[in-house]
């Protein structure tokens, strides 16, 4: 009977040990912290001894490579570099060290591992726009880094794609960069006891905490002249020409010097003079251009949208062109009483009447 109980105990112990070994195998360390990799083995406290507590955490900053000024309507790359300025402030002894049984050497080794406390692991950064005037491309909005050591810059910057709205007012905007990461919060020496877990080479265990921080990236939309059509006077009639007065207003922040308005017309409209000098247009000022347009007689009655643009010189004297500006031109058909179809019918009636009159007169002559 005792033999049977003994065999059962041996069987149970064997099953438990196999289960423990299989569980430990799932957490095998791929590289040591000294080699730059994060540990994933987390033996319980009964397998470890804590000699010191370290003080200090990663401290992340962001800087932008290149110019942070952009134009309205521009799609550009914002290239940023994350840096870690974390400082290890010191250590506090937690366990008495016995120099006779090798504790001193293990405690010194723990200090070496604790020095990685200010390293950030598994970084995930996502750029977020705080305004509808700036859109962040979702394909590039999330970037990652395996690790970031204090004083060591990444090999390559993070690159995010943004698009500035055509209607964005000039000024400074703030993009947010939330960053999540882990850092080692505690290191404890295992004293070789993890051999029972099938991890003979593991002399320590590391515990991690998660941190979240939000960094800010300034983006500046450059001031510039911007034009809109504020008024259109006059209308066209099919088969005739007429004067259309188009009023342009500078709704931007910069004065436009030596400005010219140009229209581009297509059939059934035409123009002998498509460019008009507007002179200087200050911010908030309006200038009117008069265009002589003609419409073909077959033109359909409706509003025609024609393209226009303003050519000008900016505050630096450089030649600039505005965005395309649509001008709505109303066109009416000619009165039905004088239409070509009506005239043709009248002509047919008159010819028919004349021929009938001639026929009757000839019959009378013969008599």
GROMACS .gro file of C-alpha atoms in nm:
model
  367
    1UNK     CA    1   0.000   0.000   0.000
    2UNK     CA    2   0.286   0.237   0.089
    3UNK     CA    3   0.457   0.152  -0.237
    4UNK     CA    4   0.145   0.244  -0.429
    5UNK     CA    5   0.114   0.581  -0.247
    6UNK     CA    6   0.481   0.650  -0.310
    7UNK     CA    7   0.439   0.583  -0.682
    8UNK     CA    8   0.138   0.817  -0.692
    9UNK     CA    9   0.338   1.096  -0.521
   10UNK     CA   10   0.625   1.052  -0.765
   11UNK     CA   11   0.381   1.068  -1.056
   12UNK     CA   12   0.213   1.384  -0.921
   13UNK     CA   13   0.548   1.555  -0.856
   14UNK     CA   14   0.664   1.466  -1.206
   15UNK     CA   15   0.350   1.612  -1.359
   16UNK     CA   16   0.389   1.933  -1.156
   17UNK     CA   17   0.756   1.971  -1.254
   18UNK     CA   18   0.678   1.918  -1.622
   19UNK     CA   19   0.403   2.182  -1.603
   20UNK     CA   20   0.640   2.428  -1.436
   21UNK     CA   21   0.908   2.366  -1.700
   22UNK     CA   22   0.659   2.412  -1.984
   23UNK     CA   23   0.536   2.737  -1.831
   24UNK     CA   24   0.889   2.869  -1.786
   25UNK     CA   25   0.974   2.780  -2.144
   26UNK     CA   26   0.713   3.029  -2.265
   27UNK     CA   27   0.914   3.310  -2.104
   28UNK     CA   28   1.263   3.229  -2.225
   29UNK     CA   29   1.486   3.534  -2.247
   30UNK     CA   30   1.602   3.607  -2.599
   31UNK     CA   31   1.884   3.841  -2.489
   32UNK     CA   32   2.014   4.001  -2.173
   33UNK     CA   33   1.950   4.371  -2.090
   34UNK     CA   34   2.319   4.438  -2.141
   35UNK     CA   35   2.270   4.345  -2.504
   36UNK     CA   36   1.983   4.593  -2.535
   37UNK     CA   37   1.681   4.358  -2.530
   38UNK     CA   38   1.393   4.366  -2.286
   39UNK     CA   39   1.340   4.062  -2.063
   40UNK     CA   40   1.012   3.877  -2.059
   41UNK     CA   41   1.086   3.630  -1.777
   42UNK     CA   42   0.905   3.717  -1.457
   43UNK     CA   43   0.977   3.455  -1.187
   44UNK     CA   44   0.797   3.519  -0.858
   45UNK     CA   45   0.961   3.700  -0.564
   46UNK     CA   46   1.040   3.373  -0.390
   47UNK     CA   47   1.306   3.310  -0.652
   48UNK     CA   48   1.480   3.649  -0.618
   49UNK     CA   49   1.653   3.892  -0.379
   50UNK     CA   50   1.636   4.270  -0.402
   51UNK     CA   51   1.961   4.434  -0.290
   52UNK     CA   52   1.896   4.789  -0.416
   53UNK     CA   53   1.623   5.021  -0.535
   54UNK     CA   54   1.726   5.259  -0.815
   55UNK     CA   55   1.579   5.607  -0.867
   56UNK     CA   56   1.521   5.769  -1.204
   57UNK     CA   57   1.306   5.718  -1.515
   58UNK     CA   58   1.322   5.788  -1.890
   59UNK     CA   59   1.263   6.154  -1.977
   60UNK     CA   60   1.153   6.194  -2.341
   61UNK     CA   61   1.184   6.500  -2.565
   62UNK     CA   62   1.109   6.562  -2.933
   63UNK     CA   63   1.280   6.785  -3.189
   64UNK     CA   64   1.187   6.859  -3.551
   65UNK     CA   65   1.429   6.820  -3.840
   66UNK     CA   66   1.407   7.093  -4.102
   67UNK     CA   67   1.165   7.382  -4.140
   68UNK     CA   68   0.836   7.387  -3.949
   69UNK     CA   69   0.677   7.655  -4.172
   70UNK     CA   70   0.435   7.536  -4.441
   71UNK     CA   71   0.206   7.689  -4.703
   72UNK     CA   72  -0.169   7.653  -4.736
   73UNK     CA   73  -0.264   7.348  -4.939
   74UNK     CA   74   0.079   7.191  -4.891
   75UNK     CA   75   0.135   6.821  -4.820
   76UNK     CA   76   0.465   6.773  -4.639
   77UNK     CA   77   0.670   6.540  -4.422
   78UNK     CA   78   0.725   6.627  -4.057
   79UNK     CA   79   1.043   6.449  -3.948
   80UNK     CA   80   1.099   6.429  -3.574
   81UNK     CA   81   1.362   6.278  -3.348
   82UNK     CA   82   1.287   6.139  -3.004
   83UNK     CA   83   1.558   6.175  -2.739
   84UNK     CA   84   1.587   6.038  -2.387
   85UNK     CA   85   1.736   6.261  -2.116
   86UNK     CA   86   1.659   6.029  -1.829
   87UNK     CA   87   1.894   6.057  -1.528
   88UNK     CA   88   1.974   5.784  -1.274
   89UNK     CA   89   1.967   5.972  -0.945
   90UNK     CA   90   2.100   5.701  -0.714
   91UNK     CA   91   2.039   5.378  -0.525
   92UNK     CA   92   1.901   5.276  -0.187
   93UNK     CA   93   2.011   4.958  -0.010
   94UNK     CA   94   1.727   4.714   0.060
   95UNK     CA   95   1.907   4.397   0.178
   96UNK     CA   96   2.216   4.348   0.393
   97UNK     CA   97   2.510   4.214   0.194
   98UNK     CA   98   2.708   3.921   0.329
   99UNK     CA   99   3.054   3.934   0.172
  100UNK     CA  100   3.131   3.575   0.271
  101UNK     CA  101   2.877   3.389   0.058
  102UNK     CA  102   2.905   3.591  -0.264
  103UNK     CA  103   2.624   3.837  -0.196
  104UNK     CA  104   2.858   4.129  -0.257
  105UNK     CA  105   2.930   4.020  -0.616
  106UNK     CA  106   2.559   3.965  -0.682
  107UNK     CA  107   2.471   4.305  -0.538
  108UNK     CA  108   2.726   4.473  -0.766
  109UNK     CA  109   2.578   4.286  -1.061
  110UNK     CA  110   2.232   4.412  -0.966
  111UNK     CA  111   2.365   4.769  -0.968
  112UNK     CA  112   2.480   4.708  -1.326
  113UNK     CA  113   2.134   4.587  -1.427
  114UNK     CA  114   1.964   4.872  -1.238
  115UNK     CA  115   2.153   5.123  -1.452
  116UNK     CA  116   1.910   5.043  -1.736
  117UNK     CA  117   1.621   5.189  -1.538
  118UNK     CA  118   1.625   5.508  -1.746
  119UNK     CA  119   1.597   5.320  -2.077
  120UNK     CA  120   1.260   5.330  -2.256
  121UNK     CA  121   1.143   5.008  -2.421
  122UNK     CA  122   0.866   4.938  -2.675
  123UNK     CA  123   0.795   5.300  -2.769
  124UNK     CA  124   0.479   5.382  -2.966
  125UNK     CA  125   0.424   5.738  -3.092
  126UNK     CA  126   0.109   5.864  -3.265
  127UNK     CA  127   0.081   6.212  -3.417
  128UNK     CA  128  -0.253   6.382  -3.353
  129UNK     CA  129  -0.381   6.708  -3.505
  130UNK     CA  130  -0.567   6.949  -3.279
  131UNK     CA  131  -0.732   7.138  -3.567
  132UNK     CA  132  -0.941   7.061  -3.873
  133UNK     CA  133  -0.703   7.273  -4.080
  134UNK     CA  134  -0.422   7.013  -4.053
  135UNK     CA  135  -0.474   6.648  -4.141
  136UNK     CA  136  -0.231   6.371  -4.042
  137UNK     CA  137  -0.209   6.083  -4.287
  138UNK     CA  138  -0.337   5.776  -4.096
  139UNK     CA  139  -0.089   5.553  -4.280
  140UNK     CA  140   0.206   5.734  -4.121
  141UNK     CA  141   0.043   5.855  -3.800
  142UNK     CA  142   0.186   5.573  -3.581
  143UNK     CA  143   0.560   5.509  -3.544
  144UNK     CA  144   0.748   5.270  -3.312
  145UNK     CA  145   1.093   5.219  -3.158
  146UNK     CA  146   1.227   4.909  -2.985
  147UNK     CA  147   1.428   5.104  -2.727
  148UNK     CA  148   1.566   5.448  -2.651
  149UNK     CA  149   1.873   5.485  -2.432
  150UNK     CA  150   1.966   5.809  -2.253
  151UNK     CA  151   2.196   6.021  -2.468
  152UNK     CA  152   2.164   5.790  -2.772
  153UNK     CA  153   1.963   5.914  -3.072
  154UNK     CA  154   1.767   5.673  -3.298
  155UNK     CA  155   1.932   5.569  -3.622
  156UNK     CA  156   1.649   5.723  -3.827
  157UNK     CA  157   1.391   5.994  -3.751
  158UNK     CA  158   1.017   5.934  -3.739
  159UNK     CA  159   0.839   6.073  -4.046
  160UNK     CA  160   0.473   6.183  -4.045
  161UNK     CA  161   0.276   6.311  -4.347
  162UNK     CA  162   0.051   6.614  -4.295
  163UNK     CA  163  -0.171   6.820  -4.527
  164UNK     CA  164  -0.248   7.187  -4.467
  165UNK     CA  165  -0.597   7.303  -4.565
  166UNK     CA  166  -0.635   7.569  -4.836
  167UNK     CA  167  -0.850   7.762  -4.588
  168UNK     CA  168  -0.609   7.747  -4.293
  169UNK     CA  169  -0.553   8.093  -4.137
  170UNK     CA  170  -0.189   8.191  -4.099
  171UNK     CA  171  -0.041   8.129  -3.756
  172UNK     CA  172   0.103   7.867  -3.522
  173UNK     CA  173  -0.066   7.532  -3.468
  174UNK     CA  174   0.027   7.258  -3.221
  175UNK     CA  175   0.046   6.892  -3.316
  176UNK     CA  176   0.041   6.640  -3.031
  177UNK     CA  177   0.262   6.332  -3.009
  178UNK     CA  178   0.138   6.093  -2.738
  179UNK     CA  179   0.411   5.838  -2.662
  180UNK     CA  180   0.367   5.518  -2.460
  181UNK     CA  181   0.660   5.306  -2.340
  182UNK     CA  182   0.785   5.073  -2.067
  183UNK     CA  183   1.081   5.103  -1.833
  184UNK     CA  184   1.226   4.863  -1.576
  185UNK     CA  185   1.092   4.948  -1.233
  186UNK     CA  186   1.277   4.679  -1.037
  187UNK     CA  187   1.564   4.435  -1.080
  188UNK     CA  188   1.618   4.143  -0.842
  189UNK     CA  189   1.888   3.875  -0.835
  190UNK     CA  190   1.766   3.515  -0.860
  191UNK     CA  191   2.069   3.353  -0.685
  192UNK     CA  192   2.060   3.069  -0.939
  193UNK     CA  193   1.732   2.941  -0.800
  194UNK     CA  194   1.568   2.960  -1.143
  195UNK     CA  195   1.751   2.640  -1.234
  196UNK     CA  196   1.441   2.468  -1.100
  197UNK     CA  197   1.243   2.656  -1.367
  198UNK     CA  198   1.472   2.534  -1.642
  199UNK     CA  199   1.650   2.873  -1.670
  200UNK     CA  200   2.005   2.809  -1.549
  201UNK     CA  201   2.151   3.118  -1.720
  202UNK     CA  202   1.906   3.364  -1.566
  203UNK     CA  203   2.076   3.539  -1.274
  204UNK     CA  204   1.816   3.814  -1.231
  205UNK     CA  205   1.456   3.908  -1.301
  206UNK     CA  206   1.320   4.243  -1.421
  207UNK     CA  207   0.982   4.406  -1.358
  208UNK     CA  208   0.843   4.681  -1.584
  209UNK     CA  209   0.602   4.972  -1.561
  210UNK     CA  210   0.417   5.155  -1.838
  211UNK     CA  211   0.439   5.530  -1.887
  212UNK     CA  212   0.251   5.770  -2.116
  213UNK     CA  213   0.365   6.118  -2.208
  214UNK     CA  214   0.243   6.373  -2.463
  215UNK     CA  215   0.495   6.581  -2.655
  216UNK     CA  216   0.412   6.891  -2.862
  217UNK     CA  217   0.526   6.982  -3.213
  218UNK     CA  218   0.467   7.340  -3.338
  219UNK     CA  219   0.365   7.391  -3.701
  220UNK     CA  220   0.346   7.737  -3.861
  221UNK     CA  221   0.125   7.823  -4.158
  222UNK     CA  222   0.296   8.105  -4.346
  223UNK     CA  223   0.102   8.427  -4.411
  224UNK     CA  224   0.018   8.489  -4.777
  225UNK     CA  225  -0.227   8.670  -5.002
  226UNK     CA  226  -0.549   8.478  -5.070
  227UNK     CA  227  -0.825   8.583  -5.308
  228UNK     CA  228  -1.198   8.516  -5.336
  229UNK     CA  229  -1.466   8.646  -5.571
  230UNK     CA  230  -1.685   8.871  -5.359
  231UNK     CA  231  -1.920   9.003  -5.630
  232UNK     CA  232  -2.016   8.954  -5.996
  233UNK     CA  233  -2.218   9.218  -6.187
  234UNK     CA  234  -2.366   9.194  -6.535
  235UNK     CA  235  -2.507   8.911  -6.744
  236UNK     CA  236  -2.470   8.775  -7.094
  237UNK     CA  237  -2.726   8.704  -7.362
  238UNK     CA  238  -2.681   8.433  -7.621
  239UNK     CA  239  -2.563   8.570  -7.952
  240UNK     CA  240  -2.446   8.896  -7.793
  241UNK     CA  241  -2.149   9.041  -7.602
  242UNK     CA  242  -2.146   9.220  -7.268
  243UNK     CA  243  -1.937   9.353  -6.983
  244UNK     CA  244  -1.897   9.137  -6.671
  245UNK     CA  245  -1.753   9.308  -6.361
  246UNK     CA  246  -1.576   9.067  -6.124
  247UNK     CA  247  -1.473   9.190  -5.778
  248UNK     CA  248  -1.178   9.013  -5.612
  249UNK     CA  249  -1.108   9.048  -5.237
  250UNK     CA  250  -0.774   8.975  -5.069
  251UNK     CA  251  -0.874   8.773  -4.760
  252UNK     CA  252  -0.513   8.681  -4.683
  253UNK     CA  253  -0.258   8.847  -4.457
  254UNK     CA  254  -0.004   8.978  -4.713
  255UNK     CA  255  -0.032   9.263  -4.964
  256UNK     CA  256  -0.033   9.165  -5.332
  257UNK     CA  257   0.165   9.403  -5.554
  258UNK     CA  258   0.135   9.446  -5.931
  259UNK     CA  259  -0.166   9.212  -5.943
  260UNK     CA  260  -0.330   9.096  -6.267
  261UNK     CA  261  -0.659   8.906  -6.297
  262UNK     CA  262  -0.687   8.650  -6.576
  263UNK     CA  263  -0.987   8.448  -6.692
  264UNK     CA  264  -0.994   8.132  -6.902
  265UNK     CA  265  -1.309   8.093  -7.113
  266UNK     CA  266  -1.422   7.811  -7.339
  267UNK     CA  267  -1.704   7.769  -7.590
  268UNK     CA  268  -1.977   7.883  -7.605
  269UNK     CA  269  -1.811   8.188  -7.437
  270UNK     CA  270  -1.521   8.394  -7.568
  271UNK     CA  271  -1.324   8.705  -7.473
  272UNK     CA  272  -1.099   8.941  -7.666
  273UNK     CA  273  -0.921   9.060  -7.348
  274UNK     CA  274  -0.874   8.802  -7.073
  275UNK     CA  275  -0.616   8.985  -6.852
  276UNK     CA  276  -0.693   9.298  -6.643
  277UNK     CA  277  -0.450   9.498  -6.428
  278UNK     CA  278  -0.565   9.533  -6.066
  279UNK     CA  279  -0.263   9.710  -5.917
  280UNK     CA  280  -0.187   9.665  -5.546
  281UNK     CA  281  -0.441   9.482  -5.327
  282UNK     CA  282  -0.392   9.513  -4.952
  283UNK     CA  283  -0.528   9.258  -4.703
  284UNK     CA  284  -0.905   9.305  -4.680
  285UNK     CA  285  -0.913   9.527  -4.992
  286UNK     CA  286  -1.125   9.457  -5.302
  287UNK     CA  287  -1.057   9.540  -5.668
  288UNK     CA  288  -1.292   9.503  -5.967
  289UNK     CA  289  -1.191   9.370  -6.308
  290UNK     CA  290  -1.413   9.432  -6.613
  291UNK     CA  291  -1.411   9.161  -6.879
  292UNK     CA  292  -1.572   9.194  -7.226
  293UNK     CA  293  -1.731   8.854  -7.298
  294UNK     CA  294  -1.938   8.720  -7.585
  295UNK     CA  295  -2.173   8.420  -7.601
  296UNK     CA  296  -2.258   8.214  -7.907
  297UNK     CA  297  -2.619   8.224  -8.022
  298UNK     CA  298  -2.652   7.853  -7.945
  299UNK     CA  299  -2.544   7.899  -7.580
  300UNK     CA  300  -2.783   7.737  -7.334
  301UNK     CA  301  -2.939   7.956  -7.066
  302UNK     CA  302  -2.765   7.883  -6.733
  303UNK     CA  303  -2.481   7.997  -6.505
  304UNK     CA  304  -2.138   7.930  -6.655
  305UNK     CA  305  -1.841   7.873  -6.423
  306UNK     CA  306  -1.518   8.008  -6.572
  307UNK     CA  307  -1.169   7.974  -6.428
  308UNK     CA  308  -0.971   8.275  -6.311
  309UNK     CA  309  -0.651   8.344  -6.119
  310UNK     CA  310  -0.450   8.635  -5.979
  311UNK     CA  311  -0.085   8.682  -6.066
  312UNK     CA  312   0.103   8.910  -5.822
  313UNK     CA  313   0.428   8.979  -5.643
  314UNK     CA  314   0.459   8.902  -5.271
  315UNK     CA  315   0.634   9.103  -4.998
  316UNK     CA  316   0.971   8.964  -5.111
  317UNK     CA  317   0.910   9.066  -5.472
  318UNK     CA  318   0.869   8.705  -5.587
  319UNK     CA  319   0.612   8.622  -5.853
  320UNK     CA  320   0.315   8.425  -5.717
  321UNK     CA  321  -0.009   8.280  -5.853
  322UNK     CA  322  -0.329   8.237  -5.660
  323UNK     CA  323  -0.532   7.918  -5.650
  324UNK     CA  324  -0.791   7.871  -5.921
  325UNK     CA  325  -1.096   8.092  -5.855
  326UNK     CA  326  -1.432   8.006  -6.013
  327UNK     CA  327  -1.643   8.296  -6.146
  328UNK     CA  328  -2.013   8.227  -6.201
  329UNK     CA  329  -2.143   8.408  -6.513
  330UNK     CA  330  -2.523   8.418  -6.569
  331UNK     CA  331  -2.636   8.377  -6.931
  332UNK     CA  332  -2.989   8.423  -7.074
  333UNK     CA  333  -3.132   8.317  -7.409
  334UNK     CA  334  -3.255   8.577  -7.659
  335UNK     CA  335  -3.633   8.656  -7.667
  336UNK     CA  336  -3.838   8.397  -7.855
  337UNK     CA  337  -4.005   8.668  -8.077
  338UNK     CA  338  -3.683   8.738  -8.259
  339UNK     CA  339  -3.544   8.390  -8.262
  340UNK     CA  340  -3.403   8.245  -8.583
  341UNK     CA  341  -3.672   7.977  -8.593
  342UNK     CA  342  -3.947   8.237  -8.576
  343UNK     CA  343  -3.784   8.442  -8.849
  344UNK     CA  344  -3.760   8.133  -9.071
  345UNK     CA  345  -4.131   8.055  -9.025
  346UNK     CA  346  -4.226   8.412  -9.110
  347UNK     CA  347  -4.013   8.391  -9.421
  348UNK     CA  348  -4.182   8.068  -9.532
  349UNK     CA  349  -4.527   8.218  -9.481
  350UNK     CA  350  -4.438   8.528  -9.682
  351UNK     CA  351  -4.289   8.325  -9.970
  352UNK     CA  352  -4.593   8.098  -9.978
  353UNK     CA  353  -4.830   8.395  -9.982
  354UNK     CA  354  -4.633   8.562 -10.261
  355UNK     CA  355  -4.635   8.246 -10.474
  356UNK     CA  356  -5.010   8.208 -10.421
  357UNK     CA  357  -5.069   8.569 -10.522
  358UNK     CA  358  -4.861   8.525 -10.839
  359UNK     CA  359  -5.054   8.213 -10.937
  360UNK     CA  360  -5.392   8.387 -10.901
  361UNK     CA  361  -5.272   8.694 -11.095
  362UNK     CA  362  -5.151   8.483 -11.391
  363UNK     CA  363  -5.487   8.307 -11.414
  364UNK     CA  364  -5.659   8.644 -11.425
  365UNK     CA  365  -5.426   8.767 -11.701
  366UNK     CA  366  -5.506   8.466 -11.923
  367UNK     CA  367  -5.875   8.536 -11.900
   0.00000   0.00000   0.00000
